[in-house]
Amino acid sequence: MLKVPEHQVAGHIARDGKLGPLVDDEGRFYKPLQGDARGENEAKFYESFSLNKEVPDHIHRYFPVYHGTQLVEASNGSGKLPHMVLEDVVSGYLNPSVMDVKIGSRTWYPDVSEVYFKKCIKKDRETTTVSLGFRVSGFKIFDHQESSFWRPDKRVVLGYKVDGARLALRKFVSSNSLADSNSIPNCAFASEVYGGSNGILAQLLELKAWFETQTIFHFNSCSILMVYENDSFLMKGGATEQAPRAQVKLVDFAHVLDGNGVIDHNFLGGLCSFIKFVKDILQIVEERDDIDTSRLENGH
Amino acid sequence: MLKVPEHQVAGHIARDGKLGPLVDDEGRFYKPLQGDARGENEAKFYESFSLNKEVPDHIHRYFPVYHGTQLVEASNGSGKLPHMVLEDVVSGYLNPSVMDVKIGSRTWYPDVSEVYFKKCIKKDRETTTVSLGFRVSGFKIFDHQESSFWRPDKRVVLGYKVDGARLALRKFVSSNSLADSNSIPNCAFASEVYGGSNGILAQLLELKAWFETQTIFHFNSCSILMVYENDSFLMKGGATEQAPRAQVKLVDFAHVLDGNGVIDHNFLGGLCSFIKFVKDILQIVEERDDIDTSRLENGH
């Protein structure tokens, strides 16, 4: 009953006989343990994290729930393989808009092999990882005009410079002509998705406060996943009352290491930079709305 | 009337006919413009920063006051050369203990030459720059038992790992046997120097708040200088009332670049890591003092 996830925007994808994650109908995400040490390391992280009592409950909810490992039929037809069984974070959504943002100004870390170091730092310099402290890895947006998902080409996303990343974060919360690169994103959902007491920004700030003091883990090469349902902001009537809210989840823990008493300054710095980008968008939208309101009040 | 500064702990030093900074008796520090673009860049930074109205006054005080450039007799005997005239931040002190900490998890930045990139990243990986987000560049401590300054060897300092950096930050505020590497630093001055409403930690937190939002400058390869007078904490009687307080200054701006709307996540991440180290020392000292107090109260 397992199938290829519909809403994955980055990472290995189970397509054309390749090994990748699978989902079931009950909200579970099956991630194959990668052959090398990375799979083991990620499973070990989930084991240790899910039992860790030093991590407060309000932080635990930013991580997918872990249900152990299980042997399931692999997506590449190579028979039964061990998979981590995780919460499928998009399972409560009908048409989720999803963005994967890899946090940190480097994806390598002390004591990696020279081969791995060189591979990482090349990509870190080519993307916005070094300059911004984060890079957009992929995203998809539900387009109401087309009643389908719009997703940019992976090569385009990885080619973003500062302005490209800023534009993507605006587009992600916009309702207008997504495929048209000349149109200016209207940021129609910015206040609801990024703003508010339960919005993305509030969640990011809660994570930031934890990262300022936690020295348990270093989240190398880890991503923030942002998910929301733009339907729920457009729907009229009573159907929206239980609409799934915009949420932040941390994912991809194959390179998590012990913090050994030092904060994860690499993740924290990148997170602060990302937060500033989100704040900037909210500020522009608020200023625009203020102008609109005062125009209305003045009869224009 | 210019002479070699007594209390410099890092950077080019005007000794043995080399080019380095000089000081006068009136609290001014003369820093020669380095021959390449770096000197120009630093002078340009000081010009622009000192006039910048977007930088709040309480932040301006963390930077040496700038008095323009001036042609003065260079320390290497090569005649008159242009020097930046700066506030000598240690001039108000009798026997200042000084530490220079270079902030950031990298000292290179986008668009540098491959030669410079390779030189920087090698040193960043060899020191604690990558692992901690900062590295101690040098320090000196006034030793009351010896009535002289104690300073560790430069090669020892640059060889610090995590524990070495932590120990240096404890030693910096200790009064006991500095030269003896087996003795445990007593952190006698920790509460007065790092703690309190005017202490180092409070100043670092003020800087952090600014770095979370400022997108004007990127302070690549810049240092935090910590200065205090341990005399003032030991002296009895009325002479201490105007003792110069512990202070933080930012120095070395040869590699400052425009922020272009992005926060300096590299500096901010390292600063947060450094803050956590200072907080950890204060916490240990507070716990120890609590135990001492309760022992006294219990008559032990």
Short mmCIF file of C-alpha atoms in Angstrom, two decimals, chain B residues 5-300:
data_model
loop_
_atom_site.label_atom_id
_atom_site.label_comp_id
_atom_site.label_asym_id
_atom_site.label_seq_id
_atom_site.Cartn_x
_atom_site.Cartn_y
_atom_site.Cartn_z
CA PRO B 5 51.77 50.21 22.11
CA GLU B 6 52.40 48.28 25.33
CA HIS B 7 49.14 46.38 25.38
CA GLN B 8 48.68 45.02 21.88
CA VAL B 9 47.94 41.28 21.92
CA ALA B 10 47.38 40.44 18.24
CA GLY B 11 47.99 41.75 14.74
CA HIS B 12 51.06 43.38 13.21
CA ILE B 13 53.44 44.64 15.89
CA ALA B 14 55.90 47.51 15.41
CA ARG B 15 59.02 45.68 16.51
CA ASP B 16 62.42 44.94 14.99
CA GLY B 17 61.95 47.58 12.33
CA LYS B 18 58.58 46.25 11.22
CA LEU B 19 55.58 48.34 10.29
CA GLY B 20 52.98 48.43 13.04
CA PRO B 21 50.70 50.73 14.99
CA LEU B 22 51.92 53.45 17.36
CA VAL B 23 50.35 55.37 20.23
CA ASP B 24 50.80 58.84 21.73
CA ASP B 25 50.39 60.02 25.33
CA GLU B 26 47.01 61.55 24.66
CA GLY B 27 45.07 58.36 24.06
CA ARG B 28 45.42 58.07 20.30
CA PHE B 29 46.29 54.96 18.34
CA TYR B 30 48.00 55.37 14.93
CA LYS B 31 47.38 52.45 12.61
CA PRO B 32 49.36 52.46 9.36
CA LEU B 33 47.32 51.98 6.19
CA GLN B 34 48.45 48.64 4.88
CA GLY B 35 49.94 48.83 1.40
CA ASP B 36 47.25 46.85 -0.42
CA ALA B 37 43.52 47.54 -0.55
CA ARG B 38 43.05 46.54 3.08
CA GLY B 39 44.26 49.79 4.61
CA GLU B 40 42.11 51.81 2.23
CA ASN B 41 39.16 49.60 3.01
CA GLU B 42 39.55 50.01 6.76
CA ALA B 43 39.90 53.81 6.53
CA LYS B 44 36.84 53.89 4.28
CA PHE B 45 34.92 51.83 6.81
CA TYR B 46 35.83 54.20 9.65
CA GLU B 47 34.83 57.22 7.55
CA SER B 48 31.49 55.74 6.63
CA PHE B 49 30.77 54.22 10.04
CA SER B 50 31.60 57.28 12.09
CA LEU B 51 29.16 59.37 10.04
CA ASN B 52 26.47 56.70 9.81
CA LYS B 53 23.25 57.90 11.42
CA GLU B 54 21.52 54.53 11.05
CA VAL B 55 23.89 53.08 13.64
CA PRO B 56 22.51 53.89 17.08
CA ASP B 57 24.67 55.76 19.61
CA HIS B 58 24.79 52.84 22.04
CA ILE B 59 26.40 50.80 19.23
CA HIS B 60 28.84 53.51 18.17
CA ARG B 61 30.46 53.27 21.60
CA TYR B 62 31.61 49.70 20.85
CA PHE B 63 33.90 51.05 18.15
CA PRO B 64 37.10 53.09 18.58
CA VAL B 65 36.52 56.78 17.88
CA TYR B 66 37.97 57.77 14.50
CA HIS B 67 39.96 60.99 14.06
CA GLY B 68 40.75 60.77 10.34
CA THR B 69 44.09 59.92 8.75
CA GLN B 70 47.42 61.61 9.28
CA LEU B 71 50.94 61.35 7.88
CA VAL B 72 53.27 60.24 10.68
CA GLU B 73 56.78 58.79 10.91
CA ALA B 74 56.31 55.04 10.38
CA SER B 75 57.60 52.52 12.90
CA ASN B 76 59.77 50.79 10.29
CA GLY B 77 61.83 53.88 9.53
CA SER B 78 60.47 54.25 6.01
CA GLY B 79 59.57 57.91 6.54
CA LYS B 80 56.14 59.48 6.78
CA LEU B 81 53.23 57.20 5.94
CA PRO B 82 49.45 57.65 6.18
CA HIS B 83 48.00 56.33 9.46
CA MET B 84 44.43 56.09 10.71
CA VAL B 85 44.16 58.05 13.95
CA LEU B 86 41.95 56.12 16.35
CA GLU B 87 41.00 56.12 20.00
CA ASP B 88 43.53 54.08 21.98
CA VAL B 89 41.02 51.89 23.78
CA VAL B 90 43.43 50.89 26.59
CA SER B 91 44.73 54.41 27.32
CA GLY B 92 42.58 54.88 30.43
CA TYR B 93 43.98 51.79 32.10
CA LEU B 94 47.05 51.30 34.27
CA ASN B 95 47.54 47.55 33.88
CA PRO B 96 44.86 46.37 31.48
CA SER B 97 44.18 42.71 30.94
CA VAL B 98 43.35 42.39 27.24
CA MET B 99 41.98 39.62 25.04
CA ASP B 100 41.48 39.64 21.25
CA VAL B 101 38.87 37.21 19.94
CA LYS B 102 38.32 36.94 16.20
CA ILE B 103 34.62 36.35 15.58
CA GLY B 104 33.02 34.23 12.84
CA SER B 105 33.13 30.65 11.61
CA ARG B 106 35.06 31.80 8.54
CA THR B 107 37.51 34.63 7.86
CA TRP B 108 37.11 34.46 4.07
CA TYR B 109 34.05 35.75 2.26
CA PRO B 110 32.41 35.53 -1.16
CA ASP B 111 34.46 36.81 -4.12
CA VAL B 112 37.92 36.62 -2.52
CA SER B 113 40.80 35.23 -4.58
CA GLU B 114 41.43 31.48 -4.47
CA VAL B 115 44.82 32.12 -2.85
CA TYR B 116 43.26 34.14 -0.05
CA PHE B 117 40.37 31.67 0.34
CA LYS B 118 42.76 28.73 0.71
CA LYS B 119 44.99 30.55 3.20
CA CYS B 120 42.00 31.56 5.33
CA ILE B 121 40.11 28.27 5.32
CA LYS B 122 43.25 26.34 6.24
CA LYS B 123 43.72 28.49 9.33
CA ASP B 124 39.98 28.49 10.08
CA ARG B 125 40.02 24.68 10.17
CA GLU B 126 43.25 24.48 12.19
CA THR B 127 41.99 26.89 14.83
CA THR B 128 38.59 26.95 16.58
CA THR B 129 37.11 29.31 13.98
CA VAL B 130 35.13 26.54 12.26
CA SER B 131 34.26 24.52 15.36
CA LEU B 132 33.42 27.37 17.76
CA GLY B 133 32.64 30.29 15.48
CA PHE B 134 35.47 32.28 17.08
CA ARG B 135 39.15 31.97 17.90
CA VAL B 136 41.23 33.55 20.62
CA SER B 137 43.96 35.53 18.79
CA GLY B 138 45.95 36.59 21.83
CA PHE B 139 45.67 37.87 25.39
CA LYS B 140 47.59 39.19 28.38
CA ILE B 141 46.64 39.23 32.01
CA PHE B 142 48.07 41.38 34.78
CA ASP B 143 49.47 39.06 37.43
CA HIS B 144 49.39 40.59 40.92
CA GLN B 145 51.60 37.95 42.48
CA GLU B 146 54.34 38.71 39.95
CA SER B 147 53.39 42.36 39.42
CA SER B 148 53.81 41.83 35.71
CA PHE B 149 51.87 40.73 32.71
CA TRP B 150 51.46 37.11 31.79
CA ARG B 151 50.87 36.25 28.15
CA PRO B 152 50.71 32.87 26.50
CA ASP B 153 52.79 32.06 23.45
CA LYS B 154 51.08 32.94 20.17
CA ARG B 155 51.55 29.42 18.79
CA VAL B 156 49.94 27.93 21.89
CA VAL B 157 46.95 30.24 21.54
CA LEU B 158 46.45 29.43 17.87
CA GLY B 159 46.65 25.73 18.72
CA TYR B 160 43.68 25.87 21.13
CA LYS B 161 40.88 23.37 20.68
CA VAL B 162 37.48 23.76 22.35
CA ASP B 163 38.86 23.09 25.83
CA GLY B 164 41.80 25.45 25.34
CA ALA B 165 39.50 28.29 24.36
CA ARG B 166 37.26 27.61 27.36
CA LEU B 167 40.25 27.54 29.70
CA ALA B 168 41.62 30.81 28.26
CA LEU B 169 38.30 32.54 28.94
CA ARG B 170 38.42 31.28 32.53
CA LYS B 171 42.08 32.22 32.98
CA PHE B 172 41.39 35.70 31.65
CA VAL B 173 39.30 36.47 34.76
CA SER B 174 41.42 34.56 37.30
CA SER B 175 43.98 35.77 39.85
CA ASN B 176 45.88 32.54 40.52
CA SER B 177 49.11 31.09 39.15
CA LEU B 178 48.69 31.97 35.49
CA ALA B 179 51.91 30.45 34.23
CA ASP B 180 51.19 27.09 35.87
CA SER B 181 49.19 25.11 33.33
CA ASN B 182 48.21 22.51 35.94
CA SER B 183 46.43 24.91 38.28
CA ILE B 184 42.69 25.38 37.93
CA PRO B 185 41.75 29.03 37.20
CA ASN B 186 39.82 30.44 40.16
CA CYS B 187 37.71 32.86 38.07
CA ALA B 188 38.11 35.42 40.88
CA PHE B 189 37.05 38.34 38.65
CA ALA B 190 34.38 36.52 36.60
CA SER B 191 31.34 38.07 38.30
CA GLU B 192 32.76 41.61 38.12
CA VAL B 193 34.18 41.39 34.59
CA TYR B 194 31.78 39.10 32.71
CA GLY B 195 28.70 39.61 34.91
CA GLY B 196 26.68 42.57 36.12
CA SER B 197 24.60 45.15 34.29
CA ASN B 198 27.70 46.85 32.80
CA GLY B 199 29.83 43.75 32.37
CA ILE B 200 31.16 42.04 29.27
CA LEU B 201 28.10 39.78 28.87
CA ALA B 202 25.66 42.69 29.00
CA GLN B 203 27.71 44.48 26.34
CA LEU B 204 27.88 41.39 24.13
CA LEU B 205 24.11 40.97 24.37
CA GLU B 206 23.61 44.57 23.29
CA LEU B 207 25.83 43.94 20.27
CA LYS B 208 23.95 40.71 19.51
CA ALA B 209 20.61 42.53 19.41
CA TRP B 210 22.04 44.94 16.86
CA PHE B 211 23.54 42.16 14.73
CA GLU B 212 20.17 40.42 14.54
CA THR B 213 18.80 43.25 12.44
CA GLN B 214 21.64 45.31 10.98
CA THR B 215 22.26 44.67 7.28
CA ILE B 216 24.61 47.61 6.65
CA PHE B 217 27.98 45.94 7.22
CA HIS B 218 29.50 42.46 7.15
CA PHE B 219 32.34 42.37 9.66
CA ASN B 220 34.57 39.74 8.08
CA SER B 221 37.65 38.81 10.08
CA CYS B 222 36.87 41.35 12.77
CA SER B 223 37.77 40.99 16.45
CA ILE B 224 36.19 41.64 19.79
CA LEU B 225 38.66 43.18 22.20
CA MET B 226 37.91 42.72 25.90
CA VAL B 227 39.70 45.03 28.32
CA TYR B 228 39.53 45.34 32.09
CA GLU B 229 41.71 46.41 35.00
CA ASN B 230 41.97 43.75 37.65
CA ASP B 231 43.69 46.23 40.01
CA SER B 232 40.40 47.96 40.50
CA PHE B 233 38.80 44.81 41.85
CA LEU B 234 41.59 44.19 44.35
CA MET B 235 42.28 47.71 45.58
CA LYS B 236 40.95 48.77 48.94
CA GLY B 237 39.86 52.27 49.90
CA GLY B 238 38.40 55.09 47.88
CA ALA B 239 40.77 55.05 44.93
CA THR B 240 38.61 52.70 42.91
CA GLU B 241 35.53 54.83 42.49
CA GLN B 242 36.42 55.85 38.95
CA ALA B 243 38.07 52.56 37.97
CA PRO B 244 37.70 51.96 34.24
CA ARG B 245 35.07 49.34 33.73
CA ALA B 246 35.35 46.15 31.72
CA GLN B 247 34.69 46.96 28.12
CA VAL B 248 34.13 45.40 24.75
CA LYS B 249 35.38 47.03 21.55
CA LEU B 250 35.21 45.85 17.97
CA VAL B 251 38.48 46.24 16.06
CA ASP B 252 40.06 45.38 12.69
CA PHE B 253 37.89 46.40 9.78
CA ALA B 254 40.16 45.73 6.81
CA HIS B 255 37.69 43.15 5.46
CA VAL B 256 34.38 44.82 6.21
CA LEU B 257 31.96 44.71 3.28
CA ASP B 258 28.52 46.15 2.53
CA GLY B 259 25.75 44.02 3.99
CA ASN B 260 23.47 44.58 0.99
CA GLY B 261 20.32 43.84 2.93
CA VAL B 262 21.56 40.60 4.51
CA ILE B 263 22.47 40.29 8.19
CA ASP B 264 26.03 39.31 9.11
CA HIS B 265 25.06 35.75 10.02
CA ASN B 266 28.70 34.71 10.15
CA PHE B 267 29.54 37.24 12.86
CA LEU B 268 26.22 36.78 14.66
CA GLY B 269 26.53 32.98 14.87
CA GLY B 270 30.06 33.24 16.27
CA LEU B 271 29.03 35.97 18.68
CA CYS B 272 26.20 33.78 20.02
CA SER B 273 28.66 30.92 20.52
CA PHE B 274 31.08 33.24 22.34
CA ILE B 275 28.24 34.55 24.51
CA LYS B 276 27.36 30.98 25.50
CA PHE B 277 30.96 30.39 26.64
CA VAL B 278 30.88 33.52 28.80
CA LYS B 279 27.47 32.54 30.22
CA ASP B 280 28.73 29.04 31.05
CA ILE B 281 31.60 30.49 33.10
CA LEU B 282 29.25 32.83 34.97
CA GLN B 283 26.91 29.96 35.71
CA ILE B 284 29.65 27.77 37.16
CA VAL B 285 30.90 30.67 39.29
CA GLU B 286 27.40 31.43 40.55
CA GLU B 287 26.80 27.81 41.48
CA ARG B 288 30.13 27.70 43.32
CA ASP B 289 29.34 30.91 45.20
CA ASP B 290 25.92 29.56 46.14
CA ILE B 291 27.56 26.46 47.61
CA ASP B 292 30.11 28.60 49.49
CA THR B 293 27.35 30.78 50.90
CA SER B 294 25.28 27.84 52.05
CA ARG B 295 28.37 26.28 53.66
CA LEU B 296 28.97 29.52 55.58
CA GLU B 297 25.33 29.66 56.61
CA ASN B 298 25.52 26.09 57.83
CA GLY B 299 28.65 26.85 59.83
CA HIS B 300 31.00 24.70 57.74
#
